[in-house]
Structure formats: structure tokens, C-alpha cells
CSV table of C-alpha atoms in Angstrom, one decimal:
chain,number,residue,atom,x,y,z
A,1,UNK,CA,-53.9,25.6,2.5
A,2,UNK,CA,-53.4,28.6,4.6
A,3,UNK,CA,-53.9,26.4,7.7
A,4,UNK,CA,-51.0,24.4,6.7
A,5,UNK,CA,-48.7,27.5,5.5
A,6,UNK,CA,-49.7,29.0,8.8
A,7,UNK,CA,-48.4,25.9,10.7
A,8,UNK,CA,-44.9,25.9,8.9
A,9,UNK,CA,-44.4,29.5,9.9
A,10,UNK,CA,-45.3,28.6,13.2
A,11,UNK,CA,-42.6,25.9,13.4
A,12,UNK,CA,-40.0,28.5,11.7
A,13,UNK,CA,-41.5,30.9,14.4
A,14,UNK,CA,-40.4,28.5,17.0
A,15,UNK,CA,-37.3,27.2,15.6
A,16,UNK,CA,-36.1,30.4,15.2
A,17,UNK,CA,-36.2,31.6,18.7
A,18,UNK,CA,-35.0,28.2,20.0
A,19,UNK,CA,-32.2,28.9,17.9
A,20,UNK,CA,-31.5,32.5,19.0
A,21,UNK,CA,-31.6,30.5,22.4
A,22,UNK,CA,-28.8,28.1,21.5
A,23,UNK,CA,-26.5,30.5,20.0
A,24,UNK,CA,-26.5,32.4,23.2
A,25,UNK,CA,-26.2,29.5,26.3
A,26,UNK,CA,-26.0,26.3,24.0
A,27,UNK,CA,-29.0,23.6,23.9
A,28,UNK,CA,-29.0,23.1,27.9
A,29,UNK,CA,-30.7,26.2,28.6
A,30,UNK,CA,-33.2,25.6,25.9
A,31,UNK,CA,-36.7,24.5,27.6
A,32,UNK,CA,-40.1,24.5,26.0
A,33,UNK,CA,-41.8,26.8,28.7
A,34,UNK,CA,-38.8,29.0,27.7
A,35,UNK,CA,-39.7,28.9,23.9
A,36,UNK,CA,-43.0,29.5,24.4
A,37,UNK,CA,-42.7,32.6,26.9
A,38,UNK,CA,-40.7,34.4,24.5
A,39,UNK,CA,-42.7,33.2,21.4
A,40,UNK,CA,-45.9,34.5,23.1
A,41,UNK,CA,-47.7,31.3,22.9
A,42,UNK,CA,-48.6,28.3,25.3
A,43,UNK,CA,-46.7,25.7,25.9
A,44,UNK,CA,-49.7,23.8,24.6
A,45,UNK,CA,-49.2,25.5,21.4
A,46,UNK,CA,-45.4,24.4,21.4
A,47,UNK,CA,-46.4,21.0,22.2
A,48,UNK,CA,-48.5,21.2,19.5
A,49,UNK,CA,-45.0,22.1,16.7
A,50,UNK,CA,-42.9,19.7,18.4
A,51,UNK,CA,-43.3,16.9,20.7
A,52,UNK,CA,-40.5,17.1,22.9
A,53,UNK,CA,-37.7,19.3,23.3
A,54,UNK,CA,-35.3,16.7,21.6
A,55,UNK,CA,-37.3,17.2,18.6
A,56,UNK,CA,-37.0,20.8,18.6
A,57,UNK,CA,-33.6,20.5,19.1
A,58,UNK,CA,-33.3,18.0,15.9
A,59,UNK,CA,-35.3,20.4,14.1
A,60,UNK,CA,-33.0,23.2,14.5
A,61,UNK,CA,-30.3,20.9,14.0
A,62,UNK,CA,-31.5,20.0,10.6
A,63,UNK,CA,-32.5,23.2,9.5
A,64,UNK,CA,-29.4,24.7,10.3
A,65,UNK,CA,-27.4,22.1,8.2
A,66,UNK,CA,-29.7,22.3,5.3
A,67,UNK,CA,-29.2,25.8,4.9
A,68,UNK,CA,-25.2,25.4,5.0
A,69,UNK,CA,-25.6,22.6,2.5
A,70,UNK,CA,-27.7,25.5,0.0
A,71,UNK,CA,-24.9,28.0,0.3
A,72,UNK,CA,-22.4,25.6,-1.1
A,73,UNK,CA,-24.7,24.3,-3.6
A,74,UNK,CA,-26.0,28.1,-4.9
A,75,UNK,CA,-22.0,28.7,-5.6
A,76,UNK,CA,-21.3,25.3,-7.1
A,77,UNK,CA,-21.8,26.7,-10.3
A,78,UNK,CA,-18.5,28.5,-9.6
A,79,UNK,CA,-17.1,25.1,-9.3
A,80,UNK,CA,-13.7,26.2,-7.2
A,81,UNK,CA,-13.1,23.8,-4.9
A,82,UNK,CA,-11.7,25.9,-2.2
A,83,UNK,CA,-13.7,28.5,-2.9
A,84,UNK,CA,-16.9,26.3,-2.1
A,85,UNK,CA,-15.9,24.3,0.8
A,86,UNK,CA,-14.2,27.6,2.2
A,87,UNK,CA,-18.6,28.2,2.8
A,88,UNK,CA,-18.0,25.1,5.2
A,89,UNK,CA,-15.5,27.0,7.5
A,90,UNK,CA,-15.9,29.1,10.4
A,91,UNK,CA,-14.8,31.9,8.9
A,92,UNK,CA,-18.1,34.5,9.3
A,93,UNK,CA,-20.5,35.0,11.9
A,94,UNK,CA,-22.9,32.5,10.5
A,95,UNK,CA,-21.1,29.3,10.4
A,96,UNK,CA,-19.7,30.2,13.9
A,97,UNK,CA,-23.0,29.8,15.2
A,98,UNK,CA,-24.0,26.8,12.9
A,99,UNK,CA,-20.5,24.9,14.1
A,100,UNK,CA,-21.3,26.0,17.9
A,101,UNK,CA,-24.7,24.7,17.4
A,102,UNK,CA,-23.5,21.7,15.9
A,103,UNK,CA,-20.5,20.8,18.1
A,104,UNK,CA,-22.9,20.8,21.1
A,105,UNK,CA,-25.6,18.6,18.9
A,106,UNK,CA,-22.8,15.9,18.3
A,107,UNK,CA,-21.7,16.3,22.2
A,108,UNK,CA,-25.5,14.8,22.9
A,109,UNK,CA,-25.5,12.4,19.6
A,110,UNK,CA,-22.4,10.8,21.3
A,111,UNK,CA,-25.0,9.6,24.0
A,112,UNK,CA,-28.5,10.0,22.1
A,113,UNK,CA,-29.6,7.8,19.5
A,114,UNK,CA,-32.2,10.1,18.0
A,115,UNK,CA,-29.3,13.2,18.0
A,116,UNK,CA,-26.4,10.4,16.4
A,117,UNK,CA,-29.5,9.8,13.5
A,118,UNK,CA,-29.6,13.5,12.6
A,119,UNK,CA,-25.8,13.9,12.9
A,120,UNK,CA,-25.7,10.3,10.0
A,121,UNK,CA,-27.8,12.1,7.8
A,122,UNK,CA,-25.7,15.4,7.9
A,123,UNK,CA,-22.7,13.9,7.3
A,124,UNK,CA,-23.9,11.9,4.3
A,125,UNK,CA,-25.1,15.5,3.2
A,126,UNK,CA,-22.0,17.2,3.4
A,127,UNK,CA,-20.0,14.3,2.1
A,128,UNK,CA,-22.1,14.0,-1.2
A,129,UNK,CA,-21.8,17.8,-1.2
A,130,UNK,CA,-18.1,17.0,-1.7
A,131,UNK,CA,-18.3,14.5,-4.3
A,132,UNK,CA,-20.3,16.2,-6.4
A,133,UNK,CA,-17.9,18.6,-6.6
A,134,UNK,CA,-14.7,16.2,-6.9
A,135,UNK,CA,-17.5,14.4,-9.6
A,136,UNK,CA,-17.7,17.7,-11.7
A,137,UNK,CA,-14.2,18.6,-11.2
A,138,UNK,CA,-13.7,15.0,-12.9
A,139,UNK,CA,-16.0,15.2,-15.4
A,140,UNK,CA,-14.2,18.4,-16.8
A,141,UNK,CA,-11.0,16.6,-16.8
A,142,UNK,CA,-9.3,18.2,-14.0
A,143,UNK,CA,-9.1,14.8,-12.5
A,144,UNK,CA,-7.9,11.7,-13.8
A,145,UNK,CA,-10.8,8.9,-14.5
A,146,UNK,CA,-9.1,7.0,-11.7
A,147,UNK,CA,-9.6,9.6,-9.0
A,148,UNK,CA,-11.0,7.7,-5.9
A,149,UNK,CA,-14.0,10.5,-5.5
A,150,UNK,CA,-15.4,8.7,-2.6
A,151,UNK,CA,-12.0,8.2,-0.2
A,152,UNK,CA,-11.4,12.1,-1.3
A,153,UNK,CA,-14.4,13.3,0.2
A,154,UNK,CA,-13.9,11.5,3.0
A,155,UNK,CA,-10.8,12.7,3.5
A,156,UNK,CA,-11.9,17.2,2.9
A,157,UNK,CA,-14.7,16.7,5.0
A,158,UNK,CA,-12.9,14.7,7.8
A,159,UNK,CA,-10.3,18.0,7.6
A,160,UNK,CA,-13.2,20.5,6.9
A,161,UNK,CA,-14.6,19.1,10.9
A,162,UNK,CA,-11.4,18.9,12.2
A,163,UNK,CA,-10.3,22.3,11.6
A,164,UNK,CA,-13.6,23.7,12.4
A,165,UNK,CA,-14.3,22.6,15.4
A,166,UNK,CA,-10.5,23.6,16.5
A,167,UNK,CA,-10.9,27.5,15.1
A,168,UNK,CA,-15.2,27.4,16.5
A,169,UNK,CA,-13.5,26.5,19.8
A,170,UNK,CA,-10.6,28.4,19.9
A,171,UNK,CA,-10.7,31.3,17.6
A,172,UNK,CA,-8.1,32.8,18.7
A,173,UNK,CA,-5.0,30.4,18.1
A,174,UNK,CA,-7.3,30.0,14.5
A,175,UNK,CA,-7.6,33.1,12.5
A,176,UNK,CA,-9.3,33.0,9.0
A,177,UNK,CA,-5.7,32.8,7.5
A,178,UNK,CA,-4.7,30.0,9.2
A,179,UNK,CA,-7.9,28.1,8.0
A,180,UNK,CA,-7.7,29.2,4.8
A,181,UNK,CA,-4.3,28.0,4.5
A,182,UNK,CA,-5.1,24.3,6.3
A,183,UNK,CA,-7.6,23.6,3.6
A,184,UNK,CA,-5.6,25.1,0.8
A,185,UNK,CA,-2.9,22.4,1.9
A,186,UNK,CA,-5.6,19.4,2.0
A,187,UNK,CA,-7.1,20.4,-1.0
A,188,UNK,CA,-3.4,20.3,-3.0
A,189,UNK,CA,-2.6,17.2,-1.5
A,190,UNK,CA,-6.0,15.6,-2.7
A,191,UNK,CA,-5.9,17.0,-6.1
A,192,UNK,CA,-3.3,16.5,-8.6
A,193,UNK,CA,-0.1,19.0,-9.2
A,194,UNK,CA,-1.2,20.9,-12.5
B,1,UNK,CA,3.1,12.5,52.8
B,2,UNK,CA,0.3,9.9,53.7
B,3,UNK,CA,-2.2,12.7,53.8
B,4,UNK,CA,-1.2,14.1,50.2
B,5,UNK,CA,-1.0,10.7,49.1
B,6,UNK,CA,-5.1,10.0,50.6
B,7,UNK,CA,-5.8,13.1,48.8
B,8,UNK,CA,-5.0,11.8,45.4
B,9,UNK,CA,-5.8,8.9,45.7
B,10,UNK,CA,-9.9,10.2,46.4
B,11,UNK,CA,-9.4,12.5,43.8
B,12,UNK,CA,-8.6,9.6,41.3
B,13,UNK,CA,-11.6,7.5,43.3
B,14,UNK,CA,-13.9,10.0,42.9
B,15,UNK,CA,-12.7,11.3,38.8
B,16,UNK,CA,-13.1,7.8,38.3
B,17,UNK,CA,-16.5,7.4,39.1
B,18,UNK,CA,-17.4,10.1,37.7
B,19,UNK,CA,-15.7,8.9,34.5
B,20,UNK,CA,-18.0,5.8,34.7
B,21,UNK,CA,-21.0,8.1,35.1
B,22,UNK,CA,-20.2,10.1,31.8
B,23,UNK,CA,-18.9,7.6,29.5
B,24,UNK,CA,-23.1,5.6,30.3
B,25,UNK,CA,-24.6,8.6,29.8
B,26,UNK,CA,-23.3,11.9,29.2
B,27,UNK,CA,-21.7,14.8,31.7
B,28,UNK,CA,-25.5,15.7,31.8
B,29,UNK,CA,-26.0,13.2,33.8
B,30,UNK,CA,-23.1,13.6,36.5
B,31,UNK,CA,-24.4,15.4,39.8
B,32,UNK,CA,-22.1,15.8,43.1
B,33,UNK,CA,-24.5,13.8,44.5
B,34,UNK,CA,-24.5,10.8,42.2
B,35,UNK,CA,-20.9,10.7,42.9
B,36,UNK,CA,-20.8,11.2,46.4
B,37,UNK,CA,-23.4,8.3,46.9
B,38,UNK,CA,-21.7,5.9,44.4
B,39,UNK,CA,-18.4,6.8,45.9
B,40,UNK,CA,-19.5,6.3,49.5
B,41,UNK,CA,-18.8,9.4,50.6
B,42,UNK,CA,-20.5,12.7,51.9
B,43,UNK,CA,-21.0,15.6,49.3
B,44,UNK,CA,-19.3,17.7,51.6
B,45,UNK,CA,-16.3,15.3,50.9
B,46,UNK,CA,-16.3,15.7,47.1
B,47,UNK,CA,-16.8,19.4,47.6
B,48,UNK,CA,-13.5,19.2,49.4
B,49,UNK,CA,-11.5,17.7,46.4
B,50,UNK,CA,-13.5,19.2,43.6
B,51,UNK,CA,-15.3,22.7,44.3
B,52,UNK,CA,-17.7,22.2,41.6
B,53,UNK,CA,-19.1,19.6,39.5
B,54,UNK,CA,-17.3,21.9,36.2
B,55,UNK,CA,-14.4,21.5,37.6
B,56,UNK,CA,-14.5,17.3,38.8
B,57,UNK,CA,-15.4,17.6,34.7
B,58,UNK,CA,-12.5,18.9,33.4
B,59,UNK,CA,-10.2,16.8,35.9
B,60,UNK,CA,-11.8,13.9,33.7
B,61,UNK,CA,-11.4,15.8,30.7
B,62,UNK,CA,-7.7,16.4,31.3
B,63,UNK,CA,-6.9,13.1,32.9
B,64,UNK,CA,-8.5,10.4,29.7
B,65,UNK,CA,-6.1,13.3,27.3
B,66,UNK,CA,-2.7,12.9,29.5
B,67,UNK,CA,-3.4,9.3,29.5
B,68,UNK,CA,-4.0,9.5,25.8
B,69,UNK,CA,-0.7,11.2,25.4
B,70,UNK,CA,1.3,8.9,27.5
B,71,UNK,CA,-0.1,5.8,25.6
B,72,UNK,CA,1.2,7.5,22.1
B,73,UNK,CA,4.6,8.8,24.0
B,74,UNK,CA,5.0,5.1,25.0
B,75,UNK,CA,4.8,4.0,21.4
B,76,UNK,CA,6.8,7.1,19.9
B,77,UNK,CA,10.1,5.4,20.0
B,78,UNK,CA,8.9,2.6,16.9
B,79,UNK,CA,8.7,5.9,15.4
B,80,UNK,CA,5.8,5.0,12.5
B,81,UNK,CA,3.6,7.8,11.9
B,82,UNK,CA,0.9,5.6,11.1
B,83,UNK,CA,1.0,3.5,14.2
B,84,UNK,CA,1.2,6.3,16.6
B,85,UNK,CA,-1.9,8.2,14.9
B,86,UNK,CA,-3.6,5.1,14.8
B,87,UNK,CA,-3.5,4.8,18.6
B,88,UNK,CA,-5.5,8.0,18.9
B,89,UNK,CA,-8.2,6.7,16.5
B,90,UNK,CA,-11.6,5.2,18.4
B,91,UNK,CA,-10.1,1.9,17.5
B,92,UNK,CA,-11.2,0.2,20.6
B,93,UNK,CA,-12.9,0.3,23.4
B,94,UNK,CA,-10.8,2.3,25.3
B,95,UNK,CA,-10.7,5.1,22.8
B,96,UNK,CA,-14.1,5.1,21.6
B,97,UNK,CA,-15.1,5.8,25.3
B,98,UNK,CA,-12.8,8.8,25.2
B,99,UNK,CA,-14.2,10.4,21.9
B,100,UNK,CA,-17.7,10.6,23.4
B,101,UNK,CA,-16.7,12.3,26.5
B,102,UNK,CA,-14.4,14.8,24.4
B,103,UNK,CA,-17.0,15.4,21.7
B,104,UNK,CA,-19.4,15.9,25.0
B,105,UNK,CA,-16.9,18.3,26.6
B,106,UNK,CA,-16.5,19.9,23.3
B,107,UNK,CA,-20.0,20.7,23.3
B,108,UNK,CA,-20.0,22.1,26.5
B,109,UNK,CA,-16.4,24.2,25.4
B,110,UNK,CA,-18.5,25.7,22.4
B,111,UNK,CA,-20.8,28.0,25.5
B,112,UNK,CA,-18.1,27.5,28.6
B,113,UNK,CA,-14.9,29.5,28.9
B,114,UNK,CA,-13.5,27.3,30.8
B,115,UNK,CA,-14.0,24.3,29.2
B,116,UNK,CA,-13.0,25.5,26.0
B,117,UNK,CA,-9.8,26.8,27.7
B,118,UNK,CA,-9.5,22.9,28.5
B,119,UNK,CA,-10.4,22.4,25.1
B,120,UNK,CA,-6.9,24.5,24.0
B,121,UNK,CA,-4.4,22.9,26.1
B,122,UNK,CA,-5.4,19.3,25.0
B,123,UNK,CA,-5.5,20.6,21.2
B,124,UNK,CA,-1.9,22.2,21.9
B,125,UNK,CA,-0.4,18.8,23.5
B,126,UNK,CA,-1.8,16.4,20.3
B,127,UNK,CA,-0.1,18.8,18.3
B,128,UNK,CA,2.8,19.2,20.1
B,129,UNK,CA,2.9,14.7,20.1
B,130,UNK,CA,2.3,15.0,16.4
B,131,UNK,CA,4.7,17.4,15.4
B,132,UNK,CA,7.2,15.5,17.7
B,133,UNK,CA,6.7,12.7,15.3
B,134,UNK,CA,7.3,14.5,12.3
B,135,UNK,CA,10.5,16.4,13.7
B,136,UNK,CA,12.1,13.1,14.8
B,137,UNK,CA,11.1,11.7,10.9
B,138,UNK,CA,13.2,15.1,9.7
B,139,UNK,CA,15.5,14.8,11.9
B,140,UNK,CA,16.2,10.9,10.3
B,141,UNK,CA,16.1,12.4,7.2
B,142,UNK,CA,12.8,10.9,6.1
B,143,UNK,CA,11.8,14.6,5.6
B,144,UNK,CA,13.3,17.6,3.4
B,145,UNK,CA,15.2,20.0,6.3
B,146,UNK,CA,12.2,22.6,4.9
B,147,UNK,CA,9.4,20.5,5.4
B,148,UNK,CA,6.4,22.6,7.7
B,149,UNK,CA,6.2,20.4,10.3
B,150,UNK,CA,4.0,22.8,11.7
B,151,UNK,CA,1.2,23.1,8.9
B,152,UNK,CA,1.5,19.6,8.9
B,153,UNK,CA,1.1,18.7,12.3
B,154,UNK,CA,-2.1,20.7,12.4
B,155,UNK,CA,-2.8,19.0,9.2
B,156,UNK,CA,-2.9,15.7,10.8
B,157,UNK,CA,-4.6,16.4,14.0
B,158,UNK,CA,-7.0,17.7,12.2
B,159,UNK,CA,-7.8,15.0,10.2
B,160,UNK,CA,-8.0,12.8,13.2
B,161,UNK,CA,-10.2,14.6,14.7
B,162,UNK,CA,-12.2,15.0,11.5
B,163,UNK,CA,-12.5,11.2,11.4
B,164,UNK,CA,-12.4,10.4,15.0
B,165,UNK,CA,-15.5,12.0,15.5
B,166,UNK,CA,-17.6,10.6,12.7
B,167,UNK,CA,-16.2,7.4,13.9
B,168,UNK,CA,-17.5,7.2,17.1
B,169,UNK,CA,-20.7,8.8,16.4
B,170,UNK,CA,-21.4,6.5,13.1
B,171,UNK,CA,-19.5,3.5,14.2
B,172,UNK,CA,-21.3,1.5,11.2
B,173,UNK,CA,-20.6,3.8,8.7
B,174,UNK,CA,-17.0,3.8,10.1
B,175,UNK,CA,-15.2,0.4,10.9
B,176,UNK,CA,-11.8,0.0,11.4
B,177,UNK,CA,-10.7,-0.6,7.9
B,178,UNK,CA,-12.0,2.6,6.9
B,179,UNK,CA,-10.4,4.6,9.8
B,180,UNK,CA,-6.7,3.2,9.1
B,181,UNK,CA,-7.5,3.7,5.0
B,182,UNK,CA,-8.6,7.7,5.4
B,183,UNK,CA,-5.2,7.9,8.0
B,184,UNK,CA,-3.1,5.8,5.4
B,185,UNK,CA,-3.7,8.4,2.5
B,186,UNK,CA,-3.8,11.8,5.0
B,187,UNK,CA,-0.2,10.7,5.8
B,188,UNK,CA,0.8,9.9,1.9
B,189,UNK,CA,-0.2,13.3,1.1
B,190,UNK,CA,1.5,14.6,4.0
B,191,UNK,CA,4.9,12.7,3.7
B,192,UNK,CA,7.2,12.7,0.7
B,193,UNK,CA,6.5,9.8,-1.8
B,194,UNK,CA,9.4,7.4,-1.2
């Protein structure tokens, strides 16, 4: 047992400082030797974690949208739709990173089967995300039985990327206000005037 | 005049090439050399139209989103919102080539200053074509005079973008039918029932 907790923190370890890597220069300038160096292990010991680079990289990947996908389900409870996807946004430090990170993952998945497979599976994440809350929202009446749950998710988490990677990219011309706002609109024009 | 005219012509030899280069596998993959060699020409040439490989890069970058532009200006005088946004979808070959190099340039425009500042005056035209689109709906009276075309035309992009990317990196989970479908009920919500 402690063998095997030992090898998890080893990975987080890793992970972690591959990450820190990332955030800074973006997944280029990522390199196992590099890892390792500033991990204070062998690369032997890396190789040992992860296989490859790319598999690091997925890692991270995954980790990093698991995570996002806890935050929005800890405040679920709340059940505000805004409110929760608002978590999605780029509006803190955190998910600036995360959508950095992510941008450049989907830059490689565009031309890298094993990156497109993580990206699937993080997008099926977020979109169920979604309509569980459009679900619940349903289920309390808020929406009629008709409600197209599925096309509606779609549709927030299609706007949810767009205007993410537009503020992560150009912060700028995409103050919190203007996000806030953007969603607000998307999220009035899904849900029925009350 | 011949001169200038030799000179952009090798600059649209050698952007194209390049363009080739990315859209198999990736800007990663795109070196001066490559290029020069495929191109038939010295590297000492290509450094003479392009001083770095960054910058033969965003030349392609800014090249496939003028053309982009020009093929929805063409179209803007049938004047259907859903017709022109469709054309910007990864509908076809043409456009599914272009997602995966913006989503890669993208990536690179999330750790790159000057990429991203590509990145800004790409975002700024779409929008500017979209809310072109809207004004000339208003200005037919398809729109209340206090319509946002603004918020909307962000709106919009957004949601392209939003399902332009999961398109081309999930192209099963995303046919056709579905893209049109998701850009069918983003403009509903946009425009005024009729």
C-alpha cells in the first residue's frame, strides 16, 4: 500500500512541475530531461511515471480538466446556472492557466490522435456537466418538460469555449464584465423568459 | 513593377508550401529548411521574404482568415445570416483545414505575443463581418432600431468558434447536421421571432 500511495504522489510530483512548466512557456518547452532536473529525479525515474512526454502531457491535460469539472460540481448544489458555469470562465487566475493550457492541448489534438482522444473525453465531461444542470433546473420546473436538454448544452458550452478562448487570448479587449455579460445573454436566450 | 510582382508571387510560393506543411502535420513541423528544400530554393532565399519561421507563420495565419473573409463578403449580399455563418463552419474540406491550423496558431497565441496579437485582428475582422450582417438585417428592418448588434455579434462569433472547434477536433461527434442545427437555434435566440 504505501508503495502504491508513494507512486501516485510521485506522478502528482511530476505532473505538478510539468504543469508549472506549461503555464510559463506552453507545452513546447516541456521535456522529460527538463522535468526531471527540476524534480530531482532521473529521467529513469520519469520514464518510469510516464512513458513519453505525450503522456505526461495528457496527464496534465486530464488532471487539469477534472479538477475544473469538481469546482462546478462542489457548487451545483447552488444550482444557479450562471453562477456555475461562470466557474467555466476565465475570469481568475486559475482558469487562465487551465484555458492556456488547454487551448495549446487542442492546438496539438488538431494534429494528434492520442491529444484529440483526451480533448473527446473533456468535452463529453463538460457537456454532461451542463445537462445535469439544465436536468435539475428541469426537474424543479424551471423548464418546461419539452426543454431540448441535450441541444442546450451544446449550445452554453459551444459559447462557454468561444468566449474563453477569445478573453484567455486577448484579455484585454475581454474584461470579466464583458464575459459575464456574454453568458448572461446565452443563458436568457436558452432559458425561458420568467 | 516585375520585381515587386516576383516578390509576391515567392512569398505566396513559399506561404503556400508552408501551408501544405501545417495543415499534414502541425506548425511544429514547419522549419525554414523544409520549405526552402520543397520550394526549390536556398534558405537564404526564404530568409529574404520571411525573416523568421514566426513570422512565414503568421503570413499563413493571416492569409487562410482574409481569404475566409472574402469568401463570406462574397456571399454577404444574399444577406441570410445563416448562410453566411455557415460558410465559416468546418463544413468542408477547405474549412476544416483552416480550423486546425487556427486552433494550432491559437495554441501557440496562448505563450506568444505576437501571435496572439494575430490572434486579435482576425477575432476583430469575424466580428466586424458578423456585425455587418446584423446592421444590414436592421437596417432592412428585420431588427428593432435598439437591437445590440454588438453583444450579438460577439454572441455569434462566439458560438462559432465554440462549435467550430469541437467540430474539427471530434468530427464524429460533429457532422454536418449537427453544426447547421446548434447555428440554426444560436441565431433564433439571437434574432426576433418572426
Amino acid at each position: 500500500m504505501p508503495l502504491i500511495v508513494d507512486r501516485e504522489k510521485r506522478r502528482r510530483k511530476v505532473a505538478a512541475i510539468a504543469t508549472k512548466m506549461i503555464v510559463r512557456q506552453g507545452p513546447d518547452a516541456v521535456t522529460v530531461r527538463g522535468v526531471a532536473a527540476a524534480a530531482g529525479y532521473s529521467t529513469k525515474v520519469i520514464s518510469h511515471y510516464f512513458k513519453s512526454k505525450d503522456e505526461l502531457l495528457c496527464f496534465v491535460f486530464r488532471e487539469t480538466a477534472l479538477e475544473a469539472a469538481r469546482r462546478v460540481r462542489r457548487l451545483q448544489r447552488s444550482e444557479d446556472v450562471q453562477h456555475c458555469l461562470e466557474l467555466l470562465l476565465p475570469l481568475d487566475a486559475q482558469t487562465r492557466q487551465d484555458w492556456r493550457m488547454w487551448i495549446a492541448f487542442w492546438g496539438r489534438a488538431a494534429f494528434n490522435e492520442t491529444f484529440a482522444l483526451e480533448q473527446h473525453a473533456s468535452a463529453a465531461m463538460a457537456q454532461g456537466l451542463i445537462r445535469d444542470l439544465l436536468d435539475s433546473s428541469r426537474r424543479r420546473g424551471l423548464l418546461a418538460p419539452e426543454f431540448d436538454v441535450d441541444l442546450h448544452s451544446r449550445r452554453l458550452l459551444a459559447a462557454v469555449i468561444g468566449i474563453a478562448i477569445q478573453a484567455v487570448l486577448d484579455p484585454k479587449a475581454w474584461p470579466s464584465a464583458r464575459q459575464r455579460t456574454l453568458l448572461r445573454a446565452e443563458i436568457i436566450a436558452t432559458l425561458p423568459r420568467s
